PDB file of C-alpha atoms and ligand atoms in Angstrom:
ATOM      1  CA  MET S 289       0.000   0.000   0.000  1.00  0.00           C
ATOM      2  CA  PRO S 290       1.410   3.465  -0.869  1.00  0.00           C
ATOM      3  CA  LEU S 291       1.615   6.191   1.798  1.00  0.00           C
ATOM      4  CA  VAL S 292      -1.829   7.592   2.599  1.00  0.00           C
ATOM      5  CA  THR S 293      -3.242  10.871   3.899  1.00  0.00           C
ATOM      6  CA  SER S 294      -4.883  11.046   7.324  1.00  0.00           C
ATOM      7  CA  THR S 295      -8.373  11.908   6.003  1.00  0.00           C
ATOM      8  CA  GLU S 296      -9.933   8.447   6.339  1.00  0.00           C
ATOM      9  CA  MET S 297      -7.975   7.645   9.525  1.00  0.00           C
ATOM     10  CA  PHE S 298      -9.267  10.762  11.278  1.00  0.00           C
ATOM     11  CA  LYS S 299     -12.854  10.198  10.154  1.00  0.00           C
ATOM     12  CA  LYS S 300     -12.847   6.694  11.635  1.00  0.00           C
ATOM     13  CA  ALA S 301     -10.975   7.801  14.765  1.00  0.00           C
ATOM     14  CA  TYR S 302     -13.433  10.625  15.404  1.00  0.00           C
ATOM     15  CA  GLU S 303     -16.422   8.336  15.009  1.00  0.00           C
ATOM     16  CA  GLY S 304     -14.799   5.537  17.008  1.00  0.00           C
ATOM     17  CA  GLY S 305     -13.650   7.700  19.924  1.00  0.00           C
ATOM     18  CA  TYR S 306      -9.984   6.759  19.605  1.00  0.00           C
ATOM     19  CA  ALA S 307      -6.825   8.521  18.347  1.00  0.00           C
ATOM     20  CA  ILE S 308      -3.987   7.802  15.927  1.00  0.00           C
ATOM     21  CA  GLY S 309      -0.442   7.921  17.298  1.00  0.00           C
ATOM     22  CA  ALA S 310       1.867  10.385  15.557  1.00  0.00           C
ATOM     23  CA  PHE S 311       5.381   9.284  16.424  1.00  0.00           C
ATOM     24  CA  ASN S 312       8.505  11.323  15.656  1.00  0.00           C
ATOM     25  CA  VAL S 313      11.173   9.476  13.687  1.00  0.00           C
ATOM     26  CA  ASN S 314      14.881  10.216  13.355  1.00  0.00           C
ATOM     27  CA  ASN S 315      16.593   6.982  12.318  1.00  0.00           C
ATOM     28  CA  MET S 316      16.119   3.385  11.219  1.00  0.00           C
ATOM     29  CA  GLU S 317      15.795   1.800  14.668  1.00  0.00           C
ATOM     30  CA  ILE S 318      13.075   4.254  15.693  1.00  0.00           C
ATOM     31  CA  ILE S 319      11.118   3.626  12.478  1.00  0.00           C
ATOM     32  CA  GLN S 320      11.480  -0.138  12.875  1.00  0.00           C
ATOM     33  CA  GLY S 321      10.456  -0.172  16.546  1.00  0.00           C
ATOM     34  CA  ILE S 322       7.318   1.887  15.872  1.00  0.00           C
ATOM     35  CA  THR S 323       6.224   0.109  12.715  1.00  0.00           C
ATOM     36  CA  GLU S 324       6.820  -3.408  14.068  1.00  0.00           C
ATOM     37  CA  ALA S 325       4.529  -2.633  17.014  1.00  0.00           C
ATOM     38  CA  ALA S 326       1.883  -1.121  14.717  1.00  0.00           C
ATOM     39  CA  LYS S 327       2.010  -4.163  12.455  1.00  0.00           C
ATOM     40  CA  GLU S 328       1.559  -6.600  15.326  1.00  0.00           C
ATOM     41  CA  GLU S 329      -1.352  -4.539  16.681  1.00  0.00           C
ATOM     42  CA  ASN S 330      -2.788  -3.840  13.198  1.00  0.00           C
ATOM     43  CA  ALA S 331      -2.843  -0.113  13.898  1.00  0.00           C
ATOM     44  CA  PRO S 332      -2.938   2.853  11.481  1.00  0.00           C
ATOM     45  CA  LEU S 333       0.099   5.049  11.875  1.00  0.00           C
ATOM     46  CA  ILE S 334       1.428   8.569  11.430  1.00  0.00           C
ATOM     47  CA  LEU S 335       5.212   8.871  11.222  1.00  0.00           C
ATOM     48  CA  GLN S 336       6.307  12.471  11.606  1.00  0.00           C
ATOM     49  CA  VAL S 337       9.533  14.224  10.769  1.00  0.00           C
ATOM     50  CA  SER S 338      10.675  17.512  12.315  1.00  0.00           C
ATOM     51  CA  ALA S 339      12.975  19.991  10.580  1.00  0.00           C
ATOM     52  CA  GLY S 340      15.679  18.776  12.974  1.00  0.00           C
ATOM     53  CA  ALA S 341      15.108  15.129  12.024  1.00  0.00           C
ATOM     54  CA  ARG S 342      15.208  16.044   8.335  1.00  0.00           C
ATOM     55  CA  LYS S 343      18.493  17.834   8.869  1.00  0.00           C
ATOM     56  CA  TYR S 344      19.918  14.953  10.929  1.00  0.00           C
ATOM     57  CA  ALA S 345      18.990  12.022   8.706  1.00  0.00           C
ATOM     58  CA  SER S 346      18.198  13.802   5.383  1.00  0.00           C
ATOM     59  CA  HIS S 347      14.907  13.851   3.517  1.00  0.00           C
ATOM     60  CA  THR S 348      15.899  11.022   1.187  1.00  0.00           C
ATOM     61  CA  TYR S 349      17.002   8.595   3.917  1.00  0.00           C
ATOM     62  CA  LEU S 350      13.845   9.166   5.961  1.00  0.00           C
ATOM     63  CA  MET S 351      11.641   8.860   2.880  1.00  0.00           C
ATOM     64  CA  LYS S 352      13.279   5.579   1.848  1.00  0.00           C
ATOM     65  CA  LEU S 353      13.210   4.168   5.398  1.00  0.00           C
ATOM     66  CA  VAL S 354       9.499   4.931   5.663  1.00  0.00           C
ATOM     67  CA  GLU S 355       8.915   3.375   2.231  1.00  0.00           C
ATOM     68  CA  ALA S 356      10.728   0.281   3.495  1.00  0.00           C
ATOM     69  CA  ALA S 357       8.462   0.202   6.556  1.00  0.00           C
ATOM     70  CA  GLU S 358       5.482   0.478   4.234  1.00  0.00           C
ATOM     71  CA  ILE S 359       6.666  -2.528   2.224  1.00  0.00           C
ATOM     72  CA  GLU S 360       7.442  -4.548   5.362  1.00  0.00           C
ATOM     73  CA  THR S 361       4.136  -3.851   7.138  1.00  0.00           C
ATOM     74  CA  GLY S 362       1.527  -3.184   4.448  1.00  0.00           C
ATOM     75  CA  LEU S 363      -0.105  -0.774   6.923  1.00  0.00           C
ATOM     76  CA  PRO S 364      -1.767   2.547   6.104  1.00  0.00           C
ATOM     77  CA  ILE S 365       1.041   4.980   6.991  1.00  0.00           C
ATOM     78  CA  VAL S 366       0.964   8.792   6.803  1.00  0.00           C
ATOM     79  CA  LEU S 367       4.297  10.595   6.398  1.00  0.00           C
ATOM     80  CA  HIS S 368       3.896  13.983   8.057  1.00  0.00           C
ATOM     81  CA  LEU S 369       6.046  17.097   8.491  1.00  0.00           C
ATOM     82  CA  ASP S 370       5.986  18.121  12.168  1.00  0.00           C
ATOM     83  CA  HIS S 371       6.060  21.870  12.977  1.00  0.00           C
ATOM     84  CA  GLY S 372       6.803  23.216   9.495  1.00  0.00           C
ATOM     85  CA  GLU S 373       7.811  26.784  10.220  1.00  0.00           C
ATOM     86  CA  ASP S 374       7.507  28.338   6.771  1.00  0.00           C
ATOM     87  CA  PHE S 375       6.075  27.768   3.301  1.00  0.00           C
ATOM     88  CA  GLU S 376       9.421  26.587   1.893  1.00  0.00           C
ATOM     89  CA  ILE S 377       9.863  23.556   4.153  1.00  0.00           C
ATOM     90  CA  CYS S 378       6.219  22.556   3.630  1.00  0.00           C
ATOM     91  CA  LYS S 379       6.666  22.839  -0.146  1.00  0.00           C
ATOM     92  CA  ALA S 380       9.870  20.772  -0.029  1.00  0.00           C
ATOM     93  CA  CYS S 381       8.103  17.998   1.877  1.00  0.00           C
ATOM     94  CA  ILE S 382       5.001  18.087  -0.347  1.00  0.00           C
ATOM     95  CA  ASP S 383       7.172  17.973  -3.498  1.00  0.00           C
ATOM     96  CA  GLY S 384       9.312  15.262  -1.879  1.00  0.00           C
ATOM     97  CA  GLY S 385       6.530  12.724  -1.229  1.00  0.00           C
ATOM     98  CA  PHE S 386       5.098  13.523   2.221  1.00  0.00           C
ATOM     99  CA  THR S 387       1.328  13.011   2.418  1.00  0.00           C
ATOM    100  CA  SER S 388       0.706  15.488   5.231  1.00  0.00           C
ATOM    101  CA  VAL S 389       2.354  18.666   6.531  1.00  0.00           C
ATOM    102  CA  MET S 390       1.954  20.883   9.559  1.00  0.00           C
ATOM    103  CA  ILE S 391       2.343  24.599   9.079  1.00  0.00           C
ATOM    104  CA  ASP S 392       2.928  25.991  12.544  1.00  0.00           C
ATOM    105  CA  GLY S 393       1.946  29.640  12.394  1.00  0.00           C
ATOM    106  CA  SER S 394       1.026  29.706  16.081  1.00  0.00           C
ATOM    107  CA  LYS S 395       3.731  32.230  16.929  1.00  0.00           C
ATOM    108  CA  TYR S 396       2.252  34.797  14.526  1.00  0.00           C
ATOM    109  CA  PRO S 397      -0.702  37.119  15.035  1.00  0.00           C
ATOM    110  CA  PHE S 398      -4.051  35.640  13.960  1.00  0.00           C
ATOM    111  CA  GLU S 399      -4.196  37.266  10.489  1.00  0.00           C
ATOM    112  CA  GLU S 400      -0.606  36.315   9.633  1.00  0.00           C
ATOM    113  CA  ASN S 401      -1.207  32.751  10.834  1.00  0.00           C
ATOM    114  CA  ILE S 402      -4.253  32.578   8.525  1.00  0.00           C
ATOM    115  CA  ARG S 403      -2.343  33.997   5.542  1.00  0.00           C
ATOM    116  CA  LEU S 404       0.593  31.586   5.920  1.00  0.00           C
ATOM    117  CA  THR S 405      -1.584  28.568   6.648  1.00  0.00           C
ATOM    118  CA  LYS S 406      -3.826  29.246   3.645  1.00  0.00           C
ATOM    119  CA  GLN S 407      -0.798  29.588   1.377  1.00  0.00           C
ATOM    120  CA  VAL S 408       0.346  26.098   2.420  1.00  0.00           C
ATOM    121  CA  VAL S 409      -3.181  24.643   2.195  1.00  0.00           C
ATOM    122  CA  ASP S 410      -3.636  25.934  -1.368  1.00  0.00           C
ATOM    123  CA  TYR S 411      -0.329  24.404  -2.481  1.00  0.00           C
ATOM    124  CA  ALA S 412      -0.896  21.125  -0.605  1.00  0.00           C
ATOM    125  CA  HIS S 413      -4.502  20.500  -1.624  1.00  0.00           C
ATOM    126  CA  ASP S 414      -3.668  20.966  -5.323  1.00  0.00           C
ATOM    127  CA  ARG S 415      -1.263  18.041  -4.853  1.00  0.00           C
ATOM    128  CA  GLY S 416      -3.445  15.754  -2.724  1.00  0.00           C
ATOM    129  CA  VAL S 417      -1.615  16.507   0.541  1.00  0.00           C
ATOM    130  CA  VAL S 418      -3.392  17.364   3.815  1.00  0.00           C
ATOM    131  CA  VAL S 419      -2.466  20.149   6.240  1.00  0.00           C
ATOM    132  CA  GLU S 420      -2.458  20.575  10.022  1.00  0.00           C
ATOM    133  CA  GLY S 421      -2.559  24.140  11.392  1.00  0.00           C
ATOM    134  CA  GLU S 422      -2.082  25.400  14.935  1.00  0.00           C
ATOM    135  CA  LEU S 423      -3.872  27.991  17.045  1.00  0.00           C
ATOM    136  CA  GLY S 424      -2.707  28.814  20.566  1.00  0.00           C
ATOM    137  CA  ARG S 425       0.779  28.299  21.933  1.00  0.00           C
ATOM    138  CA  LEU S 426       2.267  25.401  23.845  1.00  0.00           C
ATOM    139  CA  ALA S 427       4.312  26.435  26.864  1.00  0.00           C
ATOM    140  CA  GLY S 428       7.262  24.736  28.470  1.00  0.00           C
ATOM    141  CA  ILE S 429       7.990  24.646  32.197  1.00  0.00           C
ATOM    142  CA  GLU S 430      11.321  26.203  31.260  1.00  0.00           C
ATOM    143  CA  ASP S 431       9.436  29.240  29.922  1.00  0.00           C
ATOM    144  CA  ASN S 432       8.766  30.160  33.549  1.00  0.00           C
ATOM    145  CA  ILE S 433       5.464  31.834  32.853  1.00  0.00           C
ATOM    146  CA  ASN S 434       2.779  32.610  35.393  1.00  0.00           C
ATOM    147  CA  VAL S 435      -0.786  31.323  35.360  1.00  0.00           C
ATOM    148  CA  SER S 436      -2.413  34.323  33.669  1.00  0.00           C
ATOM    149  CA  GLU S 437       0.250  34.336  30.953  1.00  0.00           C
ATOM    150  CA  GLU S 438      -0.367  30.623  30.536  1.00  0.00           C
ATOM    151  CA  ASP S 439      -4.110  31.219  30.192  1.00  0.00           C
ATOM    152  CA  ALA S 440      -3.445  33.733  27.428  1.00  0.00           C
ATOM    153  CA  MET S 441      -1.597  31.070  25.438  1.00  0.00           C
ATOM    154  CA  PHE S 442      -4.450  28.561  25.381  1.00  0.00           C
ATOM    155  CA  THR S 443      -6.420  28.270  22.162  1.00  0.00           C
ATOM    156  CA  ARG S 444      -9.340  30.711  22.108  1.00  0.00           C
ATOM    157  CA  PRO S 445     -12.455  28.762  21.100  1.00  0.00           C
ATOM    158  CA  GLU S 446     -14.004  31.896  19.578  1.00  0.00           C
ATOM    159  CA  GLU S 447     -11.236  31.911  16.917  1.00  0.00           C
ATOM    160  CA  VAL S 448     -11.318  28.303  15.711  1.00  0.00           C
ATOM    161  CA  GLN S 449     -14.267  28.390  13.308  1.00  0.00           C
ATOM    162  CA  GLU S 450     -12.966  31.442  11.456  1.00  0.00           C
ATOM    163  CA  PHE S 451      -9.457  29.949  11.308  1.00  0.00           C
ATOM    164  CA  VAL S 452     -10.639  26.638   9.889  1.00  0.00           C
ATOM    165  CA  GLU S 453     -13.049  28.232   7.406  1.00  0.00           C
ATOM    166  CA  ARG S 454     -10.618  30.827   6.072  1.00  0.00           C
ATOM    167  CA  THR S 455      -7.583  28.524   5.830  1.00  0.00           C
ATOM    168  CA  GLY S 456      -9.207  25.248   4.758  1.00  0.00           C
ATOM    169  CA  VAL S 457      -6.964  23.205   7.083  1.00  0.00           C
ATOM    170  CA  ASP S 458      -7.717  19.500   7.498  1.00  0.00           C
ATOM    171  CA  SER S 459      -6.881  19.304  11.219  1.00  0.00           C
ATOM    172  CA  LEU S 460      -6.055  21.740  14.001  1.00  0.00           C
ATOM    173  CA  ALA S 461      -3.492  21.547  16.811  1.00  0.00           C
ATOM    174  CA  ILE S 462      -4.655  23.315  19.950  1.00  0.00           C
ATOM    175  CA  ALA S 463      -3.075  24.405  23.241  1.00  0.00           C
ATOM    176  CA  ILE S 464      -4.896  23.177  26.359  1.00  0.00           C
ATOM    177  CA  GLY S 465      -1.973  22.844  28.775  1.00  0.00           C
ATOM    178  CA  THR S 466       0.426  20.308  27.273  1.00  0.00           C
ATOM    179  CA  SER S 467       3.974  21.263  26.342  1.00  0.00           C
ATOM    180  CA  HIS S 468       6.896  19.674  24.547  1.00  0.00           C
ATOM    181  CA  GLY S 469       9.688  17.779  26.297  1.00  0.00           C
ATOM    182  CA  ALA S 470      10.051  15.923  29.590  1.00  0.00           C
ATOM    183  CA  TYR S 471       9.084  18.715  32.035  1.00  0.00           C
ATOM    184  CA  LYS S 472       5.462  19.532  31.350  1.00  0.00           C
ATOM    185  CA  PHE S 473       3.951  20.548  34.692  1.00  0.00           C
ATOM    186  CA  LYS S 474       5.312  22.216  37.807  1.00  0.00           C
ATOM    187  CA  GLY S 475       2.725  20.668  40.131  1.00  0.00           C
ATOM    188  CA  GLU S 476      -0.415  18.649  39.456  1.00  0.00           C
ATOM    189  CA  PRO S 477      -0.931  17.939  35.743  1.00  0.00           C
ATOM    190  CA  ARG S 478      -3.828  20.069  34.516  1.00  0.00           C
ATOM    191  CA  LEU S 479      -5.432  20.087  31.056  1.00  0.00           C
ATOM    192  CA  ARG S 480      -8.245  22.418  29.972  1.00  0.00           C
ATOM    193  CA  PHE S 481     -10.796  19.838  28.856  1.00  0.00           C
ATOM    194  CA  ASP S 482     -13.430  22.594  28.964  1.00  0.00           C
ATOM    195  CA  ILE S 483     -11.651  24.302  26.031  1.00  0.00           C
ATOM    196  CA  LEU S 484     -11.410  21.020  24.130  1.00  0.00           C
ATOM    197  CA  GLU S 485     -15.102  20.369  24.704  1.00  0.00           C
ATOM    198  CA  GLU S 486     -16.102  23.829  23.506  1.00  0.00           C
ATOM    199  CA  ILE S 487     -13.964  23.476  20.372  1.00  0.00           C
ATOM    200  CA  GLY S 488     -15.506  20.052  19.732  1.00  0.00           C
ATOM    201  CA  LYS S 489     -18.965  21.629  19.776  1.00  0.00           C
ATOM    202  CA  LEU S 490     -17.949  24.506  17.514  1.00  0.00           C
ATOM    203  CA  LEU S 491     -16.298  22.190  14.966  1.00  0.00           C
ATOM    204  CA  PRO S 492     -18.376  19.005  14.970  1.00  0.00           C
ATOM    205  CA  GLY S 493     -16.570  16.088  13.349  1.00  0.00           C
ATOM    206  CA  PHE S 494     -13.368  18.093  12.839  1.00  0.00           C
ATOM    207  CA  PRO S 495     -10.083  16.392  13.897  1.00  0.00           C
ATOM    208  CA  ILE S 496      -8.132  18.051  16.695  1.00  0.00           C
ATOM    209  CA  VAL S 497      -4.430  17.375  17.344  1.00  0.00           C
ATOM    210  CA  LEU S 498      -2.688  17.193  20.719  1.00  0.00           C
ATOM    211  CA  HIS S 499       1.014  18.048  20.759  1.00  0.00           C
ATOM    212  CA  GLY S 500       3.280  17.558  23.761  1.00  0.00           C
ATOM    213  CA  ALA S 501       1.472  14.347  24.651  1.00  0.00           C
ATOM    214  CA  SER S 502       4.223  12.123  26.021  1.00  0.00           C
ATOM    215  CA  SER S 503       3.505  10.646  29.431  1.00  0.00           C
ATOM    216  CA  VAL S 504       7.202  10.831  30.338  1.00  0.00           C
ATOM    217  CA  VAL S 505       6.939   7.212  31.466  1.00  0.00           C
ATOM    218  CA  PRO S 506       8.187   7.135  35.102  1.00  0.00           C
ATOM    219  CA  GLU S 507       9.860   3.751  34.643  1.00  0.00           C
ATOM    220  CA  PHE S 508      12.179   5.200  31.963  1.00  0.00           C
ATOM    221  CA  VAL S 509      13.009   8.261  34.050  1.00  0.00           C
ATOM    222  CA  GLU S 510      13.817   6.008  37.043  1.00  0.00           C
ATOM    223  CA  THR S 511      16.110   3.854  34.909  1.00  0.00           C
ATOM    224  CA  ILE S 512      17.862   6.897  33.450  1.00  0.00           C
ATOM    225  CA  ASN S 513      18.379   8.351  36.941  1.00  0.00           C
ATOM    226  CA  LYS S 514      19.532   5.000  38.309  1.00  0.00           C
ATOM    227  CA  TYR S 515      22.230   4.698  35.660  1.00  0.00           C
ATOM    228  CA  GLY S 516      23.812   8.119  35.891  1.00  0.00           C
ATOM    229  CA  GLY S 517      21.125  10.376  34.413  1.00  0.00           C
ATOM    230  CA  ASP S 518      19.850  13.556  36.006  1.00  0.00           C
ATOM    231  CA  MET S 519      16.169  14.253  35.372  1.00  0.00           C
ATOM    232  CA  PRO S 520      14.597  15.460  38.621  1.00  0.00           C
ATOM    233  CA  GLY S 521      11.023  16.706  38.272  1.00  0.00           C
ATOM    234  CA  ALA S 522      10.422  15.107  34.879  1.00  0.00           C
ATOM    235  CA  GLN S 523       6.662  14.808  34.423  1.00  0.00           C
ATOM    236  CA  GLY S 524       4.303  14.116  31.517  1.00  0.00           C
ATOM    237  CA  VAL S 525       0.610  13.892  30.690  1.00  0.00           C
ATOM    238  CA  PRO S 526      -1.116  11.125  32.684  1.00  0.00           C
ATOM    239  CA  GLU S 527      -2.389   8.346  30.436  1.00  0.00           C
ATOM    240  CA  GLU S 528      -5.990   8.667  31.627  1.00  0.00           C
ATOM    241  CA  MET S 529      -6.011  12.291  30.415  1.00  0.00           C
ATOM    242  CA  LEU S 530      -4.812  11.168  26.986  1.00  0.00           C
ATOM    243  CA  ARG S 531      -7.501   8.483  26.865  1.00  0.00           C
ATOM    244  CA  LYS S 532     -10.100  11.107  27.724  1.00  0.00           C
ATOM    245  CA  ALA S 533      -8.815  13.457  24.995  1.00  0.00           C
ATOM    246  CA  ALA S 534      -8.891  10.554  22.489  1.00  0.00           C
ATOM    247  CA  SER S 535     -12.523   9.855  23.350  1.00  0.00           C
ATOM    248  CA  MET S 536     -13.328  13.521  22.595  1.00  0.00           C
ATOM    249  CA  ALA S 537     -12.365  15.454  19.422  1.00  0.00           C
ATOM    250  CA  VAL S 538      -8.636  14.608  19.555  1.00  0.00           C
ATOM    251  CA  CYS S 539      -7.774  12.295  16.636  1.00  0.00           C
ATOM    252  CA  LYS S 540      -3.962  12.680  16.555  1.00  0.00           C
ATOM    253  CA  ILE S 541      -1.692  12.402  19.599  1.00  0.00           C
ATOM    254  CA  ASN S 542       1.967  13.434  19.161  1.00  0.00           C
ATOM    255  CA  ILE S 543       4.663  11.433  20.925  1.00  0.00           C
ATOM    256  CA  ASP S 544       8.385  12.063  20.723  1.00  0.00           C
ATOM    257  CA  SER S 545       9.861  12.439  24.235  1.00  0.00           C
ATOM    258  CA  ASP S 546       8.693   8.994  25.382  1.00  0.00           C
ATOM    259  CA  ILE S 547      10.549   7.406  22.453  1.00  0.00           C
ATOM    260  CA  ARG S 548      13.707   9.324  23.367  1.00  0.00           C
ATOM    261  CA  LEU S 549      13.367   8.240  26.992  1.00  0.00           C
ATOM    262  CA  ALA S 550      12.754   4.578  26.097  1.00  0.00           C
ATOM    263  CA  MET S 551      15.833   4.541  23.917  1.00  0.00           C
ATOM    264  CA  THR S 552      18.042   6.410  26.396  1.00  0.00           C
ATOM    265  CA  ALA S 553      16.974   4.272  29.381  1.00  0.00           C
ATOM    266  CA  SER S 554      17.736   1.095  27.440  1.00  0.00           C
ATOM    267  CA  ILE S 555      21.155   2.290  26.273  1.00  0.00           C
ATOM    268  CA  ARG S 556      22.177   3.625  29.709  1.00  0.00           C
ATOM    269  CA  LYS S 557      21.199   0.322  31.323  1.00  0.00           C
ATOM    270  CA  HIS S 558      23.028  -1.646  28.649  1.00  0.00           C
ATOM    271  CA  PHE S 559      26.310   0.164  29.190  1.00  0.00           C
ATOM    272  CA  ALA S 560      26.024   0.017  32.975  1.00  0.00           C
ATOM    273  CA  GLU S 561      25.691  -3.767  32.692  1.00  0.00           C
ATOM    274  CA  ASN S 562      28.027  -4.276  29.709  1.00  0.00           C
ATOM    275  CA  PRO S 563      30.695  -1.586  29.934  1.00  0.00           C
ATOM    276  CA  GLY S 564      32.959  -3.362  27.469  1.00  0.00           C
ATOM    277  CA  ASP S 565      30.469  -3.523  24.566  1.00  0.00           C
ATOM    278  CA  PHE S 566      31.267  -1.630  21.415  1.00  0.00           C
ATOM    279  CA  ASP S 567      29.068  -3.322  18.800  1.00  0.00           C
ATOM    280  CA  PRO S 568      26.231  -0.837  18.062  1.00  0.00           C
ATOM    281  CA  ARG S 569      23.825  -3.703  17.340  1.00  0.00           C
ATOM    282  CA  LYS S 570      24.197  -4.819  20.960  1.00  0.00           C
ATOM    283  CA  TYR S 571      22.766  -1.554  22.312  1.00  0.00           C
ATOM    284  CA  LEU S 572      20.631  -0.320  19.417  1.00  0.00           C
ATOM    285  CA  GLY S 573      18.836  -3.678  19.158  1.00  0.00           C
ATOM    286  CA  PRO S 574      17.492  -3.587  22.746  1.00  0.00           C
ATOM    287  CA  ALA S 575      16.716   0.144  22.329  1.00  0.00           C
ATOM    288  CA  ARG S 576      14.628  -0.688  19.257  1.00  0.00           C
ATOM    289  CA  ALA S 577      12.845  -3.434  21.214  1.00  0.00           C
ATOM    290  CA  ALA S 578      12.105  -0.940  24.032  1.00  0.00           C
ATOM    291  CA  ILE S 579      10.552   1.480  21.516  1.00  0.00           C
ATOM    292  CA  LYS S 580       8.451  -1.340  20.110  1.00  0.00           C
ATOM    293  CA  GLU S 581       7.035  -2.235  23.543  1.00  0.00           C
ATOM    294  CA  LEU S 582       6.404   1.432  24.354  1.00  0.00           C
ATOM    295  CA  VAL S 583       4.504   1.964  21.090  1.00  0.00           C
ATOM    296  CA  ARG S 584       2.510  -1.241  21.569  1.00  0.00           C
ATOM    297  CA  HIS S 585       1.490   0.003  25.019  1.00  0.00           C
ATOM    298  CA  LYS S 586       0.441   3.389  23.598  1.00  0.00           C
ATOM    299  CA  ILE S 587      -1.560   1.808  20.772  1.00  0.00           C
ATOM    300  CA  VAL S 588      -3.432  -0.658  22.984  1.00  0.00           C
ATOM    301  CA  ASN S 589      -3.762   1.139  26.324  1.00  0.00           C
ATOM    302  CA  VAL S 590      -3.707   4.854  25.486  1.00  0.00           C
ATOM    303  CA  LEU S 591      -4.751   5.513  21.872  1.00  0.00           C
ATOM    304  CA  GLY S 592      -7.163   2.617  21.400  1.00  0.00           C
ATOM    305  CA  CYS S 593      -6.276   2.280  17.695  1.00  0.00           C
ATOM    306  CA  ASN S 594      -5.328  -1.414  17.727  1.00  0.00           C
ATOM    307  CA  ASN S 595      -7.100  -3.434  15.020  1.00  0.00           C
ATOM    308  CA  LYS S 596      -8.214  -0.234  13.256  1.00  0.00           C
ATOM    309  CA  ALA S 597      -5.827  -0.385  10.275  1.00  0.00           C
TER     310      ALA S 597
HETATM  311  O1  G3H K 864       7.762  19.003  18.775  1.00  0.00           O
HETATM  312  C1  G3H K 864       8.955  18.765  18.593  1.00  0.00           C
HETATM  313  C2  G3H K 864       9.404  17.368  18.430  1.00  0.00           C
HETATM  314  O2  G3H K 864       9.572  16.753  19.683  1.00  0.00           O
HETATM  315  C3  G3H K 864      10.610  17.311  17.564  1.00  0.00           C
HETATM  316  O3  G3H K 864      11.755  17.709  18.238  1.00  0.00           O
HETATM  317  O4  G3H K 864      12.796  19.420  16.756  1.00  0.00           O
HETATM  318  O5  G3H K 864      14.162  18.153  18.445  1.00  0.00           O
HETATM  319  O6  G3H K 864      13.300  16.999  16.397  1.00  0.00           O
HETATM  320  P1  G3H K 864      13.093  18.100  17.406  1.00  0.00           P
HETATM  321  P1  13P K 865       6.402  15.303  23.421  1.00  0.00           P
HETATM  322  O1  13P K 865       7.627  16.119  23.665  1.00  0.00           O
HETATM  323  O2  13P K 865       5.454  15.365  24.576  1.00  0.00           O
HETATM  324  O3  13P K 865       6.696  13.919  23.012  1.00  0.00           O
HETATM  325  O4  13P K 865       5.607  15.994  22.188  1.00  0.00           O
HETATM  326  C1  13P K 865       5.981  15.724  20.856  1.00  0.00           C
HETATM  327  C2  13P K 865       5.326  16.608  19.879  1.00  0.00           C
HETATM  328  O5  13P K 865       4.381  17.325  20.145  1.00  0.00           O
HETATM  329  C3  13P K 865       5.862  16.599  18.509  1.00  0.00           C
HETATM  330  O6  13P K 865       5.261  17.545  17.689  1.00  0.00           O
HETATM  331 ZN1   ZN K 866       4.676  19.346  18.676  1.00  0.00          ZN
END
């Protein structure tokens, strides 16, 4: 099966009250770990590439690795650009075989975000590619912002209909309290489900995307800390909150940090126990297996998209 767009996936996910996992990929072992789990669980899949990943591994290598995964699994796979920051990178990915792009105009004022997003949508739709936009800004604990500043960054429900209508985007990333990385909350995790609910009512049937959705799996953080790491206060989105979001309008859940943590925990443990090893297969193999088990857990216990391919 060739790479697909997310249109059908999101329609079924919305109706079925589950979400599709969008996993960030940077190299072969990550792609293999994710796609092997998805194959065994018969799950639809979004593999996403950031500008940093594209720079690290190159467009061609990532494209060919994902094509290989497609051949190996036969699954419906979307290849998506994560956080495209301008028209040029979106165009390069559309021209280069991606089936979905995100144009992240969230840092711009509303009108500029609409102008940029529409420019990408017009180019993408003419070529059969779908587009994710973003309204509202994700914060990081490192931003050190206070509560009222944080409130101002959440997506404003009164803007979503106009944004979607004027841009023609196919899905919308919103800010309801998640953030990127391994330090998401200072105290109790708190997500604004009231905002998500309001947006769901204003845009019935329209797919919403949740960024910054790693759970920062405590077991990985403990292992990293046990074997020489230093991650005090690492905290992610509790799984029950993600399940709740998936049962609402959220159809795409973005996960990167948990993959990094799974891989790092496995490699740290390996070298603590086998300090003399220098064959990369000996540490990358178990790291790939750890990613596979993590992704299987997400698919079955968090996203609910097993057997939906
Ligand atoms: O949202 C950002 C993703 O986690 C990608 O991170 O830009 O370091 O590849 P990156
Ligand atoms: P995490 O850092 O929570 O994994 O979020 C990833 C993400 O949103 C990629 O766009
Ligand atoms: Zn993101």
